[in-house]
PDB file of N, CA and C and ligand atoms in Angstrom:
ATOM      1  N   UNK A  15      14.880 -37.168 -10.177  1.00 59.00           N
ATOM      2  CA  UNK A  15      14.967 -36.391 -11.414  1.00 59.00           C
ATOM      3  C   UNK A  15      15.217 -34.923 -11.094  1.00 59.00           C
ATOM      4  N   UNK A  16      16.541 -34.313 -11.785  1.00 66.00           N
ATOM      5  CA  UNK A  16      16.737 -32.897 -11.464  1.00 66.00           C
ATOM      6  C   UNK A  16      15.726 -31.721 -12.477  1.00 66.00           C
ATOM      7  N   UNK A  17      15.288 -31.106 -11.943  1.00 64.00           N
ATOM      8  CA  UNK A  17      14.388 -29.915 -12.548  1.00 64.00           C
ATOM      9  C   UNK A  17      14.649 -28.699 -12.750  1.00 64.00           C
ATOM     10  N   UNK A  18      15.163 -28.518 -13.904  1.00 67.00           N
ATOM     11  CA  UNK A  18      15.985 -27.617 -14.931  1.00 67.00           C
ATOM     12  C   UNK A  18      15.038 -26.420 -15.109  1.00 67.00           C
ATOM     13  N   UNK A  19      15.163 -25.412 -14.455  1.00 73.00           N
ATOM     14  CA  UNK A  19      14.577 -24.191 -15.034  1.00 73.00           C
ATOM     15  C   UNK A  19      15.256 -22.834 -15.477  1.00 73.00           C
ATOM     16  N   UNK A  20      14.872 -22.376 -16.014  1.00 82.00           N
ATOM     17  CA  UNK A  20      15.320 -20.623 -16.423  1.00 82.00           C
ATOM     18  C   UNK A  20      15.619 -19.752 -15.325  1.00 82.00           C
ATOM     19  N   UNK A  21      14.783 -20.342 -14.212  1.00 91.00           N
ATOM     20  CA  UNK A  21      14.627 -19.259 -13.497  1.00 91.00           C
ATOM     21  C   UNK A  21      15.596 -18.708 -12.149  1.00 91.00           C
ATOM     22  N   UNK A  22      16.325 -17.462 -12.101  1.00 89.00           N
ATOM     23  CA  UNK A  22      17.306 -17.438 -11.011  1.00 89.00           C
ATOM     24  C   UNK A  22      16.822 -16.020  -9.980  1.00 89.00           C
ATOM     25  N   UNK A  23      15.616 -15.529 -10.631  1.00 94.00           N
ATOM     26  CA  UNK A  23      14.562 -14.978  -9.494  1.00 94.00           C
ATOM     27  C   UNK A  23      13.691 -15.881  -8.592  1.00 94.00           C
ATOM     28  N   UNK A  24      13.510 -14.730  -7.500  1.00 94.00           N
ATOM     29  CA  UNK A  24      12.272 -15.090  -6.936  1.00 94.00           C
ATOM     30  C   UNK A  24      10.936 -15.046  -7.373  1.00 94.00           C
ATOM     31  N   UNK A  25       9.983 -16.461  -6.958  1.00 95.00           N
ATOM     32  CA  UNK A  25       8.578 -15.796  -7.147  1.00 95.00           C
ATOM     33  C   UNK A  25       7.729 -15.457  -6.550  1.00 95.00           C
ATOM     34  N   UNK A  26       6.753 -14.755  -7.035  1.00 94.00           N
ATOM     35  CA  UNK A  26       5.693 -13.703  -5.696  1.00 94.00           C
ATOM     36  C   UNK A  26       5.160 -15.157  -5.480  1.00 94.00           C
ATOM     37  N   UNK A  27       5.192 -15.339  -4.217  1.00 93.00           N
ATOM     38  CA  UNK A  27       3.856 -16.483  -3.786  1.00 93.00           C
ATOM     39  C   UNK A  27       2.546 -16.309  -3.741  1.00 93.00           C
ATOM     40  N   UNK A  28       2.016 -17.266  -3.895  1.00 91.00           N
ATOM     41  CA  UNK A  28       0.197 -17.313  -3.620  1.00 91.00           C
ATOM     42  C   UNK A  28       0.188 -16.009  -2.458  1.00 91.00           C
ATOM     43  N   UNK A  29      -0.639 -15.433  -2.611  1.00 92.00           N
ATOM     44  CA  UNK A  29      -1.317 -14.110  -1.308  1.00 92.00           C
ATOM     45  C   UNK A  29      -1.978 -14.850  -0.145  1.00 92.00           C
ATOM     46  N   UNK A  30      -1.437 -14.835   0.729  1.00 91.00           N
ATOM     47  CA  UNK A  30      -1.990 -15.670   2.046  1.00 91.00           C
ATOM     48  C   UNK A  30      -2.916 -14.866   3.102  1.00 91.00           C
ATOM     49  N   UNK A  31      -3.445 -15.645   3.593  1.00 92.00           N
ATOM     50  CA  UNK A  31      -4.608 -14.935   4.806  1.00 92.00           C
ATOM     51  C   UNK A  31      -4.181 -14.163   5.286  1.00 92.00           C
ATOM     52  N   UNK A  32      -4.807 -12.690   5.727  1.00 94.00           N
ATOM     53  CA  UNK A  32      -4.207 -11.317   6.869  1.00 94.00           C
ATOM     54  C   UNK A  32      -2.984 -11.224   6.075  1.00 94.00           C
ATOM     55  N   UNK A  33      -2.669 -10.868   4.800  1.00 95.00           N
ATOM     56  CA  UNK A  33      -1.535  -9.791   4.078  1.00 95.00           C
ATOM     57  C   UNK A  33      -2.329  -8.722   4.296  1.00 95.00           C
ATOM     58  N   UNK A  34      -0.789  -8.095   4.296  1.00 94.00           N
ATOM     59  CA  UNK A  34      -1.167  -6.487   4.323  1.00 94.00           C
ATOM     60  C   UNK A  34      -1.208  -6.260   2.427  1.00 94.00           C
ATOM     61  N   UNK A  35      -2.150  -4.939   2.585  1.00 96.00           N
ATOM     62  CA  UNK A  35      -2.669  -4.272   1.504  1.00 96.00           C
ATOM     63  C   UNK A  35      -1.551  -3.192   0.925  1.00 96.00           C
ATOM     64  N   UNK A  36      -1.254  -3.445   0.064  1.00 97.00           N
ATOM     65  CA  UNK A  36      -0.219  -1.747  -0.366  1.00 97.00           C
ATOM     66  C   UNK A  36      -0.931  -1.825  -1.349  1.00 97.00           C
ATOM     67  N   UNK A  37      -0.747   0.024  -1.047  1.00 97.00           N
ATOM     68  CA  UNK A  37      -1.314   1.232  -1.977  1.00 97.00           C
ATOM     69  C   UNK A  37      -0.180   1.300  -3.569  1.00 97.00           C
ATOM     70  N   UNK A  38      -0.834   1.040  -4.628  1.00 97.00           N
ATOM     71  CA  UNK A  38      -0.437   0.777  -5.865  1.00 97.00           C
ATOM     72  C   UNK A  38      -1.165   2.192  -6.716  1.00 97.00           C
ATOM     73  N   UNK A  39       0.077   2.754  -7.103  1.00 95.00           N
ATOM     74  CA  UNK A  39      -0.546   4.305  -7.641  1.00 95.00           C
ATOM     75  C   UNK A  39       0.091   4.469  -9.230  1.00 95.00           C
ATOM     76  N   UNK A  40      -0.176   5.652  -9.573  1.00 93.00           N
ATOM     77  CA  UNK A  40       0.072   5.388 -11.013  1.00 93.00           C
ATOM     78  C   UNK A  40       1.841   6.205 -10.786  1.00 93.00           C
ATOM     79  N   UNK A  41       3.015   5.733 -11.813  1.00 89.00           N
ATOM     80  CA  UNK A  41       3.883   5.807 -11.110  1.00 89.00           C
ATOM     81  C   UNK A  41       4.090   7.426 -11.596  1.00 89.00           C
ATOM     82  N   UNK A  42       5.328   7.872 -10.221  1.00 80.00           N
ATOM     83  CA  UNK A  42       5.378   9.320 -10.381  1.00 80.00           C
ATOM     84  C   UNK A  42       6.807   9.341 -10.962  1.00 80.00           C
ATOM     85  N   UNK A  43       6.127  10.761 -12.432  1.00 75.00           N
ATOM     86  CA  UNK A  43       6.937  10.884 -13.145  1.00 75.00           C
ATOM     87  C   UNK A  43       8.469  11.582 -12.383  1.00 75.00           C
ATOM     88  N   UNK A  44       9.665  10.686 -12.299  1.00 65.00           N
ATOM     89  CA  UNK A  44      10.450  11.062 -11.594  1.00 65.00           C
ATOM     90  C   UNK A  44      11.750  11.519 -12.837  1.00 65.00           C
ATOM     91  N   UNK A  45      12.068  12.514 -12.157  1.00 64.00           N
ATOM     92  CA  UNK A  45      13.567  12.804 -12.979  1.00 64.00           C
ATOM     93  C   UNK A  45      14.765  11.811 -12.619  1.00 64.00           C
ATOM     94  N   UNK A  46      14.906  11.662 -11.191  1.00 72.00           N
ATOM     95  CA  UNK A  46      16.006  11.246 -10.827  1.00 72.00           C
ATOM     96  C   UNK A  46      15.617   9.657 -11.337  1.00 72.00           C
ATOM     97  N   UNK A  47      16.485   8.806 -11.826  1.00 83.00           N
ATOM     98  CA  UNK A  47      16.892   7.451 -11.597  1.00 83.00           C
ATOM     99  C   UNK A  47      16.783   6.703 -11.152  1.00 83.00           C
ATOM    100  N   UNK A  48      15.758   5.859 -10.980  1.00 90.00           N
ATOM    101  CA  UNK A  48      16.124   4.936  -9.524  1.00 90.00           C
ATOM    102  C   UNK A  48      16.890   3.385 -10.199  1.00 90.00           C
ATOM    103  N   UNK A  49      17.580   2.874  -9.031  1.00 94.00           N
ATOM    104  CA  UNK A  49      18.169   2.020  -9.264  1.00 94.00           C
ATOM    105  C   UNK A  49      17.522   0.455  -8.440  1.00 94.00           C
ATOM    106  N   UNK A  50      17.429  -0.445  -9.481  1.00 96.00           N
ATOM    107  CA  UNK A  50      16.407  -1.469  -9.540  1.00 96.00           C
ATOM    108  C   UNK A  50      17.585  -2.732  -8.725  1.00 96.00           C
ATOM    109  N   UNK A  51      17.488  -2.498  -7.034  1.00 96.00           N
ATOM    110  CA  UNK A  51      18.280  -3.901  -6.287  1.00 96.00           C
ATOM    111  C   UNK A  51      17.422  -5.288  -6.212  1.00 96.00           C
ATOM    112  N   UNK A  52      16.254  -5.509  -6.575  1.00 97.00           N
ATOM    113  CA  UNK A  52      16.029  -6.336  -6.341  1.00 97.00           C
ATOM    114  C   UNK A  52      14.652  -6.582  -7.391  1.00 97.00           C
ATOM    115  N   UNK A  53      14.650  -8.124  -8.132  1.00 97.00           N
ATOM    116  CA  UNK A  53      13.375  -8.243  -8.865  1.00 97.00           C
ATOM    117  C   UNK A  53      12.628  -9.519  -8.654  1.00 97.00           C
ATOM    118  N   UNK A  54      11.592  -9.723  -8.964  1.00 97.00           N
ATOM    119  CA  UNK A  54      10.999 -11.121  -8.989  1.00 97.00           C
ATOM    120  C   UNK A  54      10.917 -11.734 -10.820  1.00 97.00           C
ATOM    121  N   UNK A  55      10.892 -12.842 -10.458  1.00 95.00           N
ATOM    122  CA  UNK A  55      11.368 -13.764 -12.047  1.00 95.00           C
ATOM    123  C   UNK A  55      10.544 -12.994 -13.055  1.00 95.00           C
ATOM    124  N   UNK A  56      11.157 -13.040 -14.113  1.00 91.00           N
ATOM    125  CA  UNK A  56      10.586 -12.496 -15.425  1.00 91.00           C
ATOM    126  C   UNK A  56       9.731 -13.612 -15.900  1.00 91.00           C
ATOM    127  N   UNK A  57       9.557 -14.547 -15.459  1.00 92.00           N
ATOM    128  CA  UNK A  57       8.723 -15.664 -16.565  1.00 92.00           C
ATOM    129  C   UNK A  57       7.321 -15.596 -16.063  1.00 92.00           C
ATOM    130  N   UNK A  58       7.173 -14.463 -14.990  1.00 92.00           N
ATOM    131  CA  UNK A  58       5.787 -14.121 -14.603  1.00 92.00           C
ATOM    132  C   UNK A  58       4.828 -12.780 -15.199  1.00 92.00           C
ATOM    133  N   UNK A  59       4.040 -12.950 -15.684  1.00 93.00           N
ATOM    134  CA  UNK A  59       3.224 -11.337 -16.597  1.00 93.00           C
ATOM    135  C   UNK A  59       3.068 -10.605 -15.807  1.00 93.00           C
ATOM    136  N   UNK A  60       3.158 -10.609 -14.344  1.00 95.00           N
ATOM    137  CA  UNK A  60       3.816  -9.763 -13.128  1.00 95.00           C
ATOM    138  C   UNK A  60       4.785  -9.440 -12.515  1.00 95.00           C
ATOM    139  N   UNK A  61       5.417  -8.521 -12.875  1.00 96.00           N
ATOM    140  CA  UNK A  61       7.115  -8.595 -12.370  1.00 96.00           C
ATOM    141  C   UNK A  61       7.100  -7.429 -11.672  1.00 96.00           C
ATOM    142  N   UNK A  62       7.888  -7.504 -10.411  1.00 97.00           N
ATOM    143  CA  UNK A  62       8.114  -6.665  -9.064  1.00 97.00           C
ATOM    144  C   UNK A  62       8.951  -6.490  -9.174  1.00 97.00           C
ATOM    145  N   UNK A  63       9.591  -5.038  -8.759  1.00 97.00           N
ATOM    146  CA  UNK A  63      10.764  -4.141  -8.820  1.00 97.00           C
ATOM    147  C   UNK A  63      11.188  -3.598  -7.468  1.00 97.00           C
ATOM    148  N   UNK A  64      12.465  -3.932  -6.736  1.00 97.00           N
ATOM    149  CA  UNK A  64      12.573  -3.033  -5.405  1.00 97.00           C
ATOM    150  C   UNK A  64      13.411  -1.870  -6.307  1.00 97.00           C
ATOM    151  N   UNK A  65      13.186  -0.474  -5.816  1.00 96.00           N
ATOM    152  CA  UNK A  65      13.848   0.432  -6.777  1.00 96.00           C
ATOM    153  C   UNK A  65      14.516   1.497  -5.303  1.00 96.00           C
ATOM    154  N   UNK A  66      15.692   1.728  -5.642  1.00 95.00           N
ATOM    155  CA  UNK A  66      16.163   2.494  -4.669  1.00 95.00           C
ATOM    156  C   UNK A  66      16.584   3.979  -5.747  1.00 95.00           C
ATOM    157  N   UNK A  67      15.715   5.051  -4.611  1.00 92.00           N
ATOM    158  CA  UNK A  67      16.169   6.294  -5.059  1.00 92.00           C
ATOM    159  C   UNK A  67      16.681   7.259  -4.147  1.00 92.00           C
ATOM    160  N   UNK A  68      17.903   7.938  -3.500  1.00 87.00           N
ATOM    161  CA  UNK A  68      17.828   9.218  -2.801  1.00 87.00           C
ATOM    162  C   UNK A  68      17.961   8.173  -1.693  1.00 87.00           C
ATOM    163  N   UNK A  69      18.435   7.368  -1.149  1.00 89.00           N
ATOM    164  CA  UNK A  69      18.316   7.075   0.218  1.00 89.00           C
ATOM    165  C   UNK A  69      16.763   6.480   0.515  1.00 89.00           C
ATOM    166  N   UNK A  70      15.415   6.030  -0.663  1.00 94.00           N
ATOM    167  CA  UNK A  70      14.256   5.564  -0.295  1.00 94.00           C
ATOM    168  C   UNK A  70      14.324   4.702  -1.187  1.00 94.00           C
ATOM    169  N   UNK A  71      13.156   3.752  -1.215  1.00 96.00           N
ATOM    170  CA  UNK A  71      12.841   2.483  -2.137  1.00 96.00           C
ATOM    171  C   UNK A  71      11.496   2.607  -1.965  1.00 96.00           C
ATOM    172  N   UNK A  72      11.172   2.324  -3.563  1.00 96.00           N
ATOM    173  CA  UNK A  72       9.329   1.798  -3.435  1.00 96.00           C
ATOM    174  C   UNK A  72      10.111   0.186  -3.979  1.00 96.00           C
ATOM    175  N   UNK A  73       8.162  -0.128  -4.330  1.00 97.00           N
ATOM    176  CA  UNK A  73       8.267  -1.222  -5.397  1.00 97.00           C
ATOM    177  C   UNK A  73       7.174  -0.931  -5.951  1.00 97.00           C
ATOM    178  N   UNK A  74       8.007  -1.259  -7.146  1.00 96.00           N
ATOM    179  CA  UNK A  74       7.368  -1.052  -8.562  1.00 96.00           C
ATOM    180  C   UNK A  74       6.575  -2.335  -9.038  1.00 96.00           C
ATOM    181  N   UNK A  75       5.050  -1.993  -9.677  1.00 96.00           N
ATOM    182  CA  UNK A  75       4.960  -3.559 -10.473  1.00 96.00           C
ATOM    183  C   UNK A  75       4.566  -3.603 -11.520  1.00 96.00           C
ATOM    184  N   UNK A  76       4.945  -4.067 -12.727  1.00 96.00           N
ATOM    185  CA  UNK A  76       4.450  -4.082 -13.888  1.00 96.00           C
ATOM    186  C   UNK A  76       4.021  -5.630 -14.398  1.00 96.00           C
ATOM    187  N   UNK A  77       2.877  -5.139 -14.765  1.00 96.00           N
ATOM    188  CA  UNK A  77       1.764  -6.178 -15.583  1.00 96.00           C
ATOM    189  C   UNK A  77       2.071  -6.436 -17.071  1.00 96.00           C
ATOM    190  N   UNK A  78       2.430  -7.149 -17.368  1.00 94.00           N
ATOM    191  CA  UNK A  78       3.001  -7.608 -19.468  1.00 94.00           C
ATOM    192  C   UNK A  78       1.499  -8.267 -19.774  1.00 94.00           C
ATOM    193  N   UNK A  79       1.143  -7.556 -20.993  1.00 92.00           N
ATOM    194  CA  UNK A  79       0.224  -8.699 -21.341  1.00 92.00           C
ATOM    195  C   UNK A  79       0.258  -8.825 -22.606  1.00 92.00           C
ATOM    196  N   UNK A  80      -0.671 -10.048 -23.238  1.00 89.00           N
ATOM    197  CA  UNK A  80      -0.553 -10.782 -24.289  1.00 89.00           C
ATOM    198  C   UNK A  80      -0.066  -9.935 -25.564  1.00 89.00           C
ATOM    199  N   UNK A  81      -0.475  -8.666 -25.394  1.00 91.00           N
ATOM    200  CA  UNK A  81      -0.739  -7.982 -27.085  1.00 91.00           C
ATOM    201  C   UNK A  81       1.292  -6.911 -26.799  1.00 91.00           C
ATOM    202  N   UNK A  82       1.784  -7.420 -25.949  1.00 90.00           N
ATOM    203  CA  UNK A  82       3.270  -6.826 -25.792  1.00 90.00           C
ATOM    204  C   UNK A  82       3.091  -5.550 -24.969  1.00 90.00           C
ATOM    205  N   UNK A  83       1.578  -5.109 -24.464  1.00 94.00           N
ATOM    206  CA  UNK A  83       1.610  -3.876 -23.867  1.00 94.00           C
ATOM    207  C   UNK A  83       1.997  -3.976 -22.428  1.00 94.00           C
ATOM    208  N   UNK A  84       2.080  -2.861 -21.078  1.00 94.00           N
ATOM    209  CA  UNK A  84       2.638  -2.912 -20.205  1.00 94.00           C
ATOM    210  C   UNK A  84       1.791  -2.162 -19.171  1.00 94.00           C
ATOM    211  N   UNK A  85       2.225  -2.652 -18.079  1.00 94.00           N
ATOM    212  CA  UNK A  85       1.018  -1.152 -17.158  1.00 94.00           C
ATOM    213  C   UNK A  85       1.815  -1.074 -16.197  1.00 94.00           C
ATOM    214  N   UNK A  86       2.752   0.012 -15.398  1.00 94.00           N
ATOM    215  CA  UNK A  86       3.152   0.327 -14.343  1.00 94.00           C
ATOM    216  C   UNK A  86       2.339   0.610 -13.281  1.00 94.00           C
ATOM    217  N   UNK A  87       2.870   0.370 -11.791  1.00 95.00           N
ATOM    218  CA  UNK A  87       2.659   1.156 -11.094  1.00 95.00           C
ATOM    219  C   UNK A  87       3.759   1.162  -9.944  1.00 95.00           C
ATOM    220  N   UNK A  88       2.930   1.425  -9.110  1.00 95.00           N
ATOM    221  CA  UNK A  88       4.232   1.725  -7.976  1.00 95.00           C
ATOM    222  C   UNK A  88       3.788   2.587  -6.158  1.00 95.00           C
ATOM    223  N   UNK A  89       4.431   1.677  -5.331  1.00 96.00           N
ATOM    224  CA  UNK A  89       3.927   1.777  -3.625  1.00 96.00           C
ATOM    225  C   UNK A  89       4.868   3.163  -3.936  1.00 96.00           C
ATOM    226  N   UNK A  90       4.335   3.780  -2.459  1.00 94.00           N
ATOM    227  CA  UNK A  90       4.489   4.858  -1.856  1.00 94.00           C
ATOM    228  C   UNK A  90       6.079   4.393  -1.545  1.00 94.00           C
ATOM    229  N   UNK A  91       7.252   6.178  -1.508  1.00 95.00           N
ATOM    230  CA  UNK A  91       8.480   5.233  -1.036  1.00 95.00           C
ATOM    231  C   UNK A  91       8.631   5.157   0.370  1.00 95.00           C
ATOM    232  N   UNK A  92       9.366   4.744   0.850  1.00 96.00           N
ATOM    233  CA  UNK A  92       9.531   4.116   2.356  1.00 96.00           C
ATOM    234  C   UNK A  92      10.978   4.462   2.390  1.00 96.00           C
ATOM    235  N   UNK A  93      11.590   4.425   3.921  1.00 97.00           N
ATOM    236  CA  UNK A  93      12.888   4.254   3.789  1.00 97.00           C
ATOM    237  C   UNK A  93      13.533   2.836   3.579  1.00 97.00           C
ATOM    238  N   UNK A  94      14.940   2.344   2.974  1.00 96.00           N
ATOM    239  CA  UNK A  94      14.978   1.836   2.581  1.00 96.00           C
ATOM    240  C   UNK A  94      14.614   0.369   3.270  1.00 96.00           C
ATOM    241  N   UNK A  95      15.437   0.277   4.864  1.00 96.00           N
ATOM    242  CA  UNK A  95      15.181  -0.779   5.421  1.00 96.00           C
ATOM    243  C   UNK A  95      13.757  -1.233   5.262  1.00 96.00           C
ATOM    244  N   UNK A  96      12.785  -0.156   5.232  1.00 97.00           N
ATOM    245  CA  UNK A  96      11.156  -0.679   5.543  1.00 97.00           C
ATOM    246  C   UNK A  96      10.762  -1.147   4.375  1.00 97.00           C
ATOM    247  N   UNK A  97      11.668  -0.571   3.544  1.00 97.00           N
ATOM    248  CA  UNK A  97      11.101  -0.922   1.662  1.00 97.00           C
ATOM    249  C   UNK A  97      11.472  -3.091   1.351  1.00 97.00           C
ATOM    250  N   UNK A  98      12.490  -2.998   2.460  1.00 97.00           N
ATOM    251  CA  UNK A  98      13.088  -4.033   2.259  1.00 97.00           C
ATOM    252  C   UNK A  98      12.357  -5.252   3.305  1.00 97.00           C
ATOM    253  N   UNK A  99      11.740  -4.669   3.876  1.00 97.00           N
ATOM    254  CA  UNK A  99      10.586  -5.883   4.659  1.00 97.00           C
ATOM    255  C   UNK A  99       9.199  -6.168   4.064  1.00 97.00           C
ATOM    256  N   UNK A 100       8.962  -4.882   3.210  1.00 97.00           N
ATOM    257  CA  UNK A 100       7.789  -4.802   2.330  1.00 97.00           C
ATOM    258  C   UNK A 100       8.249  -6.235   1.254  1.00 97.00           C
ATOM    259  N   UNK A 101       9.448  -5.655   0.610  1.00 97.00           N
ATOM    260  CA  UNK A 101       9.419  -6.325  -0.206  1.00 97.00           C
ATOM    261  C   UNK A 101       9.650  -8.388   0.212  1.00 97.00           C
ATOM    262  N   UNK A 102      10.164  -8.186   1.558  1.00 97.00           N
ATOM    263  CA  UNK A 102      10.280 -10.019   1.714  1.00 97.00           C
ATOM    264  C   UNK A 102       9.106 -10.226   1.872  1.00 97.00           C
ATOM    265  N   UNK A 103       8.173  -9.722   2.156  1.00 97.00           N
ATOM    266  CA  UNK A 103       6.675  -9.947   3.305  1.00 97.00           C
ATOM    267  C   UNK A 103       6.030 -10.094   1.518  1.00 97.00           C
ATOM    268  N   UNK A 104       5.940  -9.201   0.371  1.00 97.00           N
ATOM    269  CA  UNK A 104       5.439  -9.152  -0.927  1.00 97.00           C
ATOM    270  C   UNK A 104       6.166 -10.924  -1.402  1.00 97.00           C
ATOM    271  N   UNK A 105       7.249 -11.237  -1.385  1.00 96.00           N
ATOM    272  CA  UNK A 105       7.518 -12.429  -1.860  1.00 96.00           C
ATOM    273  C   UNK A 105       7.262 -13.627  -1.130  1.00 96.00           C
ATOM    274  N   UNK A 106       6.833 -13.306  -0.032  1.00 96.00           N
ATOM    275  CA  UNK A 106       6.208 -14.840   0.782  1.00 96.00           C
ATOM    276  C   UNK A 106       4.835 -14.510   0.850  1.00 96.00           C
ATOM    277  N   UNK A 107       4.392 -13.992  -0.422  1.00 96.00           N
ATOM    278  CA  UNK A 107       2.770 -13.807  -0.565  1.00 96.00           C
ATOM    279  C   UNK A 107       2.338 -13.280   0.919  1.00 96.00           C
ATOM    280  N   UNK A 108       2.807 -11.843   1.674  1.00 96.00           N
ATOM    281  CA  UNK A 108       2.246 -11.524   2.895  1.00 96.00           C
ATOM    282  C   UNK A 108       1.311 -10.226   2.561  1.00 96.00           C
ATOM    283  N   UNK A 109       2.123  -9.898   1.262  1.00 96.00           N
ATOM    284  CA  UNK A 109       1.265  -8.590   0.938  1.00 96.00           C
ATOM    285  C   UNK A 109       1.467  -8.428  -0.432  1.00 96.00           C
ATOM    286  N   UNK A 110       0.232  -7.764  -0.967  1.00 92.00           N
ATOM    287  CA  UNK A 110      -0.200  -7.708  -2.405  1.00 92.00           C
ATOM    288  C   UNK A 110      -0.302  -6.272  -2.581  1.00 92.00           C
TER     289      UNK A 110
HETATM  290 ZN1   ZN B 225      10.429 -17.939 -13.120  1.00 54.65          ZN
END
């Protein structure tokens, strides 16, 4: 039986033993733009953002909950390559 879903993101996996910890801050009010390369599935009330700005990337995460409200936050930025191991190591549940 084929199993038909919505979904054409990734999802954060279960958090596994010895992940690393990232620092989740309240996000900084930025002028410049950042541009959002990479996300995890929307059908989760947790959705992860790789955001590239200036030559750096954080990730962003926002919490949806029931009443339509929202809560940002957002890691320290990194350069981009490192932003981009954060973020595979965040989707094979290595770090939360
Ligand atoms: Zn999904």
């Amino acid at each position: 039986m084929e199993i038909i879903t919505d979904c054409v993101s990734p999802h954060v996996r279960e958090v596994r033993e010895g992940h690393m910890q990232l620092v989740w801050r309240e996000p900084v009010k930025a002028q410049e733009r950042a541009r959002v390369v990479a996300w995890s599935c929307h059908c989760r009330s947790t959705v992860y953002e790789l955001c590239c700005v200036g030559g750096q990337a954080y990730i962003r995460r926002t919490e949806y909950d029931d009443g339509g409200g929202e809560r940002a936050c957002e890691t320290y930025r990194w350069a981009y390559k490192k932003a981009v191991e954060v973020w595979s190591a965040l989707l094979r549940g290595q770090a939360v």
